[in-house]
Amino acid sequence: MSVNVEIVSIGSELLLGQIVDTNSAWISQRLAENGANVFYKSCVGDNQNRMTEVLRIALNRADVVITGGGIGPTQDDLTREAVAEVFGVDVVTDPDSLTELHERFQNRGFILTKNNERQAQIPAGAQVIRNPNGTAPAFMVESEKGTIISLPGVPFEMKWLITNEIIPYLRKKYDLGETIHYRVLKVADLGESAVDHEIGHLIAESSNPTVGVLARPGQVDVRIAARAATVQAANSLIEPVEAEVRKLLGNHIFGSDEETIESVIGDMLRRHDATVAVYEDLSGGAVSDSMRTSAGDRFLEAIVANTDTPRDRLIGNDNSEGLTGEERAIALANAIREHSGASLGIAVHGIPEAEGSAENLARGDTYIVICDANKTEMRHVRSAGSGAPDRRRAAMYTFGALRQHLLKS
């Protein structure tokens, strides 16, 4: 069998951006591992009318709705009331939960206040799910309309309940015997449209496994997901599709799953017994910070320039004047290599076209140069910005160029 589950995250703080909703991502991963489908997620603030509306919509398109948050002691914790309204029942006090609350507070030397007694309230007819890690019990309402399971929003409480109560319940009730497993292939030096051009037919024709892409600054992820009885069986479905993707995208694929471009570069530097030094300006240390973590003692030195002074000091004022951006980047890469004694020199030299507020794909030119004692290679990127996406993109292009350089060494 299969089951469609919808996740509803509750809390105005989520909509205001005060808290990032990592809970629903974690729940989705656990559900997928156990073969449950998640086709929709919703987020709603602490307003009973809107909560009720969202829950009704969710019940119309899912077998099970899992809510997170809104079952605490304060007046804006309204999940109980919203769930009760959806099912047309009253909110009642569960005597066993109330007794347990009193005992917990007494054991800690506190007196249970009236507002904390709210945590013992549940929709009439709901099944209480004991929460050993917190004061608010979770609860579940089952009816012909569907099932709503309401969990606390505190992550460690929610995770324990999902693992120890909710997943076993779903597996038993819906006879879940499958898992959804996936492989992620990570691509550098190709944009999303170029990847789609190469493997678009696999995306369009895929069913099990399915193929999809996710674009990031300077990187594209290709996800191959399969549903099967076991992880091993899912991998058997994934492998031929993975082989076809690798054939089509070649060495643009730099890693898979948990690998990062930084970890791949660190391993390559160690295998080649190579050392590296970096000069960068507009990228603001994005390359050097990542290199420091991944390359360890293979990373010898960095100059992160915020003005022209460090640049001119490195290659000399007379040498710097009159150079094109490309020529200056080449000079900087060679100079940082010689200055540090590293076997590889890297320069990431950005020239913004004009002052502006663009945070992504700001106009300008970035010159990325990789050099060793025998050859110099340059990549020209037609954007240059100091915003976080542009800095990350510059770093990704730099690591991609360095990887290609090392592959040819």
XYZ file of C-alpha atoms in Angstrom:
409
model
C 0.000 0.000 0.000
C 0.937 3.658 -0.116
C -0.086 6.712 1.856
C -0.153 10.393 0.941
C 0.988 12.628 3.786
C 0.826 16.414 3.931
C 2.880 18.443 6.389
C 1.474 21.642 7.885
C 3.933 23.807 9.809
C 2.228 26.184 12.239
C 3.586 29.422 13.652
C 3.638 33.084 12.694
C 7.361 33.147 13.459
C 7.877 30.881 10.430
C 6.050 33.279 8.124
C 7.958 36.245 9.527
C 11.258 34.532 8.870
C 12.278 34.533 12.520
C 12.686 30.753 12.401
C 13.581 28.611 9.400
C 11.316 25.582 8.986
C 13.814 22.728 9.098
C 11.292 20.406 10.767
C 9.240 19.735 7.631
C 12.375 18.913 5.613
C 13.456 16.380 8.232
C 9.977 14.838 8.398
C 9.858 14.586 4.583
C 13.144 12.682 4.553
C 11.914 10.188 7.163
C 8.613 9.692 5.334
C 10.381 9.092 2.020
C 12.689 6.545 3.624
C 9.585 4.613 4.651
C 7.732 4.831 1.336
C 5.201 7.552 2.186
C 4.361 10.155 -0.458
C 4.651 13.862 0.359
C 3.100 15.932 -2.413
C 2.359 19.132 -0.480
C 3.669 21.150 2.436
C 1.941 24.166 3.938
C 2.842 26.855 6.440
C 0.268 28.917 8.309
C 0.402 31.494 11.083
C -1.257 31.476 14.502
C -4.750 32.319 13.297
C -7.486 29.773 13.923
C -9.561 30.610 10.846
C -6.598 30.304 8.501
C -5.332 27.192 10.276
C -8.737 25.546 9.899
C -8.861 26.450 6.205
C -5.393 25.020 5.549
C -6.162 21.805 7.429
C -9.407 21.259 5.521
C -7.605 21.704 2.216
C -4.872 19.300 3.341
C -7.382 16.626 4.379
C -9.024 16.829 0.959
C -5.818 15.814 -0.808
C -3.947 13.633 1.721
C -4.668 10.544 3.776
C -2.698 11.842 6.752
C -1.880 15.401 7.782
C 1.012 15.971 10.189
C 1.008 19.338 11.946
C 3.974 20.790 13.794
C 3.690 23.459 16.473
C 0.873 25.266 18.212
C 0.187 22.816 21.056
C 1.986 24.714 23.821
C 0.502 26.665 26.777
C 0.124 30.173 25.345
C -2.944 31.874 23.926
C -1.595 31.746 20.380
C -1.188 27.942 20.531
C -4.355 27.157 18.595
C -3.735 23.833 16.891
C -6.091 21.939 19.232
C -8.923 24.354 18.506
C -8.314 24.293 14.743
C -8.214 20.496 14.561
C -11.348 20.250 16.712
C -13.151 22.666 14.389
C -12.158 20.662 11.321
C -13.681 17.505 12.808
C -16.667 19.284 14.381
C -15.868 18.342 17.984
C -15.151 20.193 21.237
C -11.799 20.682 22.927
C -11.689 18.668 26.154
C -9.195 18.064 28.947
C -7.562 14.648 28.988
C -7.405 13.680 32.683
C -4.395 11.392 32.337
C -2.412 14.109 30.569
C -3.399 16.636 33.239
C -2.256 14.292 36.016
C 1.034 13.701 34.208
C 1.540 17.447 33.814
C 0.985 18.021 37.554
C 3.480 15.279 38.404
C 6.115 16.646 36.029
C 5.857 20.153 37.418
C 5.905 18.910 41.027
C 8.967 16.773 40.379
C 10.750 19.881 39.121
C 9.609 21.964 42.086
C 7.122 24.088 40.094
C 3.403 24.711 40.433
C 1.265 23.997 37.379
C -0.384 27.265 36.314
C -3.722 27.518 34.522
C -2.151 28.350 31.180
C 0.010 25.231 31.365
C -3.117 23.142 31.914
C -3.969 24.005 28.281
C -1.355 21.464 27.245
C -3.606 18.662 28.549
C -6.405 19.704 26.199
C -7.161 17.722 23.043
C -9.990 17.493 20.506
C -12.724 15.198 21.802
C -12.125 11.631 20.662
C -8.451 12.219 19.899
C -5.833 9.648 20.801
C -3.110 11.018 23.070
C 0.484 10.326 22.008
C 2.749 10.532 25.046
C 5.678 12.923 24.683
C 8.473 11.850 27.059
C 10.697 14.762 26.047
C 8.276 17.635 26.667
C 5.225 18.751 28.588
C 2.799 18.997 25.656
C 1.365 15.624 24.584
C 0.880 15.026 20.899
C -2.442 13.722 19.644
C -4.082 12.047 16.671
C -7.626 12.268 15.328
C -8.856 9.564 12.966
C -12.165 9.766 11.120
C -13.733 9.062 7.744
C -12.379 12.473 6.644
C -8.815 11.349 7.218
C -6.218 11.549 9.958
C -4.533 14.546 11.576
C -1.485 13.972 13.759
C -0.432 17.031 15.787
C 3.143 17.197 17.072
C 5.125 19.777 19.049
C 7.323 22.142 17.088
C 10.368 21.660 19.340
C 12.731 19.704 17.041
C 14.078 17.089 19.458
C 10.560 16.358 20.755
C 9.178 16.105 17.219
C 12.013 13.873 15.984
C 11.577 11.381 18.825
C 7.837 11.171 18.183
C 8.242 10.756 14.410
C 10.842 8.013 14.858
C 9.261 6.106 17.727
C 5.527 6.676 17.293
C 4.467 8.084 13.925
C 6.586 6.048 11.500
C 5.669 2.725 13.216
C 1.997 3.761 13.133
C 2.103 4.598 9.416
C 4.038 1.464 8.506
C 1.518 -0.745 10.316
C -1.697 1.026 9.288
C -0.777 1.412 5.611
C 1.372 -1.706 5.328
C 4.295 0.321 4.088
C 6.904 -2.031 2.753
C 8.778 0.274 0.417
C 11.333 3.023 0.614
C 12.044 6.033 -1.569
C 15.791 6.238 -2.056
C 17.739 8.667 -4.199
C 21.153 9.458 -5.599
C 22.249 13.042 -6.227
C 24.859 13.689 -8.922
C 26.543 17.075 -8.614
C 27.431 19.027 -11.727
C 29.839 21.934 -12.233
C 30.582 24.090 -15.282
C 27.139 23.554 -16.819
C 24.044 25.652 -16.217
C 20.583 24.282 -15.551
C 19.437 24.720 -19.163
C 22.548 22.989 -20.508
C 21.991 20.058 -18.155
C 18.351 19.888 -19.237
C 19.449 19.900 -22.887
C 21.579 16.822 -22.264
C 19.288 14.790 -19.997
C 15.866 16.368 -20.583
C 14.549 13.222 -22.237
C 15.351 11.250 -19.079
C 13.443 13.794 -16.982
C 10.423 13.708 -19.296
C 10.305 9.931 -19.684
C 11.168 8.876 -16.135
C 8.655 7.199 -13.836
C 10.535 4.921 -11.466
C 13.215 6.103 -11.031
C 12.300 9.748 -11.549
C 14.928 12.281 -12.611
C 14.927 15.937 -11.604
C 17.332 18.876 -11.407
C 17.994 21.580 -8.828
C 20.044 24.666 -9.714
C 22.370 26.315 -7.205
C 24.866 29.149 -7.713
C 27.544 27.603 -9.914
C 26.198 24.062 -9.484
C 23.359 21.829 -10.678
C 22.162 18.757 -8.785
C 20.645 15.838 -10.682
C 18.412 13.745 -8.414
C 17.534 10.154 -9.349
C 14.846 8.798 -6.997
C 13.453 5.260 -6.937
C 10.713 3.521 -4.975
C 11.397 -0.104 -4.047
C 11.087 -2.649 -1.262
C 14.635 -2.045 -0.016
C 17.457 0.438 -0.455
C 19.378 -2.250 -2.338
C 16.487 -2.776 -4.749
C 16.130 0.992 -5.212
C 19.837 1.249 -6.004
C 19.400 -1.465 -8.654
C 16.802 0.746 -10.335
C 18.945 3.866 -9.969
C 22.217 2.444 -11.289
C 21.385 2.150 -15.020
C 19.876 5.645 -15.050
C 22.896 6.992 -13.198
C 25.178 5.378 -15.755
C 23.268 7.068 -18.577
C 23.436 10.475 -16.852
C 27.161 10.063 -16.260
C 27.648 9.129 -19.917
C 25.789 12.254 -21.056
C 27.338 14.735 -18.615
C 30.838 13.250 -18.433
C 33.388 14.825 -16.139
C 31.108 17.763 -15.456
C 29.887 15.505 -12.645
C 32.271 16.136 -9.780
C 30.636 14.114 -7.011
C 27.521 12.542 -5.566
C 25.292 12.612 -2.504
C 27.176 14.135 0.455
C 30.304 15.044 -1.505
C 31.010 18.732 -2.055
C 33.237 20.412 -4.604
C 35.453 21.509 -1.713
C 35.925 17.967 -0.394
C 36.648 16.699 -3.919
C 39.273 19.413 -4.464
C 40.896 18.665 -1.114
C 41.245 14.989 -2.036
C 42.634 15.834 -5.477
C 45.259 18.195 -4.056
C 46.435 15.486 -1.680
C 46.560 12.851 -4.436
C 48.593 15.181 -6.665
C 50.781 16.281 -3.754
C 49.933 19.843 -4.806
C 49.792 23.000 -2.734
C 47.822 26.147 -3.474
C 47.788 29.862 -2.720
C 44.945 32.248 -3.528
C 44.499 35.910 -4.356
C 40.929 37.204 -4.500
C 39.237 40.560 -4.266
C 35.546 41.008 -5.067
C 34.742 37.442 -4.015
C 35.650 38.524 -0.495
C 37.340 35.342 0.743
C 34.712 32.881 -0.519
C 37.400 30.765 -2.194
C 39.930 31.014 0.625
C 37.442 30.197 3.381
C 36.327 27.032 1.607
C 39.890 26.083 0.711
C 41.057 26.464 4.304
C 38.479 23.902 5.454
C 38.837 21.361 2.668
C 42.503 21.477 1.685
C 44.116 21.581 5.121
C 47.899 21.880 4.877
C 47.658 21.847 1.059
C 46.445 25.461 1.333
C 49.461 27.685 2.033
C 48.426 31.316 1.767
C 45.690 33.755 0.808
C 45.421 37.459 0.119
C 41.880 38.807 0.252
C 42.003 42.365 -1.033
C 39.372 44.974 -0.290
C 41.284 47.784 -2.012
C 43.845 48.061 -4.811
C 46.745 48.342 -2.347
C 47.329 44.609 -1.650
C 46.986 43.896 -5.366
C 49.505 46.547 -6.362
C 51.876 45.502 -3.590
C 51.781 41.908 -4.848
C 52.555 42.633 -8.504
C 54.012 46.131 -8.190
C 52.407 49.477 -8.981
C 54.274 49.862 -12.253
C 53.304 46.389 -13.393
C 49.649 46.857 -12.468
C 48.988 50.085 -14.336
C 47.686 49.711 -17.867
C 46.950 46.005 -17.592
C 43.676 44.564 -18.796
C 41.604 42.585 -16.319
C 42.791 39.328 -17.844
C 46.443 40.371 -17.784
C 46.188 41.542 -14.172
C 44.593 38.274 -13.063
C 47.377 36.275 -14.746
C 50.011 38.418 -13.067
C 48.313 38.016 -9.677
C 48.090 34.219 -9.955
C 51.759 33.914 -10.839
C 52.774 36.373 -8.142
C 50.862 34.650 -5.336
C 52.326 31.297 -6.412
C 55.874 32.626 -6.361
C 55.350 34.576 -3.150
C 53.981 31.574 -1.264
C 56.072 28.809 -2.777
C 52.891 26.881 -3.650
C 52.804 24.650 -6.691
C 49.531 26.263 -7.825
C 48.536 29.892 -7.848
C 44.928 31.057 -8.098
C 43.641 34.553 -8.788
C 39.965 35.531 -8.678
C 39.848 39.116 -9.926
C 36.443 40.779 -10.178
C 35.702 44.035 -11.988
C 32.139 45.254 -11.373
C 30.620 47.231 -14.209
C 29.096 49.855 -11.939
C 27.999 50.467 -8.397
C 24.677 48.785 -7.806
C 22.547 46.828 -5.395
C 22.286 43.570 -7.350
C 23.023 40.565 -5.143
C 22.953 37.969 -7.893
C 24.529 38.011 -11.374
C 25.689 41.595 -10.938
C 27.094 42.984 -14.158
C 30.838 42.977 -14.709
C 33.729 40.617 -15.405
C 35.445 38.050 -13.220
C 38.756 36.548 -14.297
C 39.754 33.238 -12.716
C 43.316 32.109 -13.333
C 44.992 28.831 -12.328
C 48.713 28.549 -12.915
C 51.567 26.193 -12.148
C 55.230 26.305 -13.157
C 54.435 25.207 -16.713
C 51.059 26.553 -17.774
C 48.440 29.173 -17.066
C 44.702 28.726 -17.621
C 42.054 31.436 -17.458
C 38.254 31.440 -17.174
C 36.223 34.556 -17.892
C 32.833 34.921 -16.182
C 30.581 37.758 -17.363
C 29.341 38.821 -13.948
C 31.054 40.315 -10.921
C 29.347 41.050 -7.635
C 29.948 41.029 -3.910
C 26.530 39.598 -2.995
C 26.444 36.150 -1.427
C 25.155 34.328 -4.561
C 27.814 35.975 -6.766
C 30.581 35.197 -4.270
C 29.454 31.582 -4.063
C 29.234 31.381 -7.850
C 32.788 32.758 -8.179
C 34.002 30.132 -5.714
C 32.228 27.337 -7.592
C 33.671 28.451 -10.930
C 37.119 28.622 -9.322
C 36.870 25.135 -7.874
C 35.557 23.874 -11.198
C 38.539 25.393 -13.027
C 40.962 23.995 -10.454
C 39.385 20.552 -10.743
C 39.734 20.582 -14.537
C 43.355 21.731 -14.184
C 44.127 18.867 -11.805
C 42.334 16.314 -13.997
C 44.702 17.227 -16.846
C 47.827 17.124 -14.678
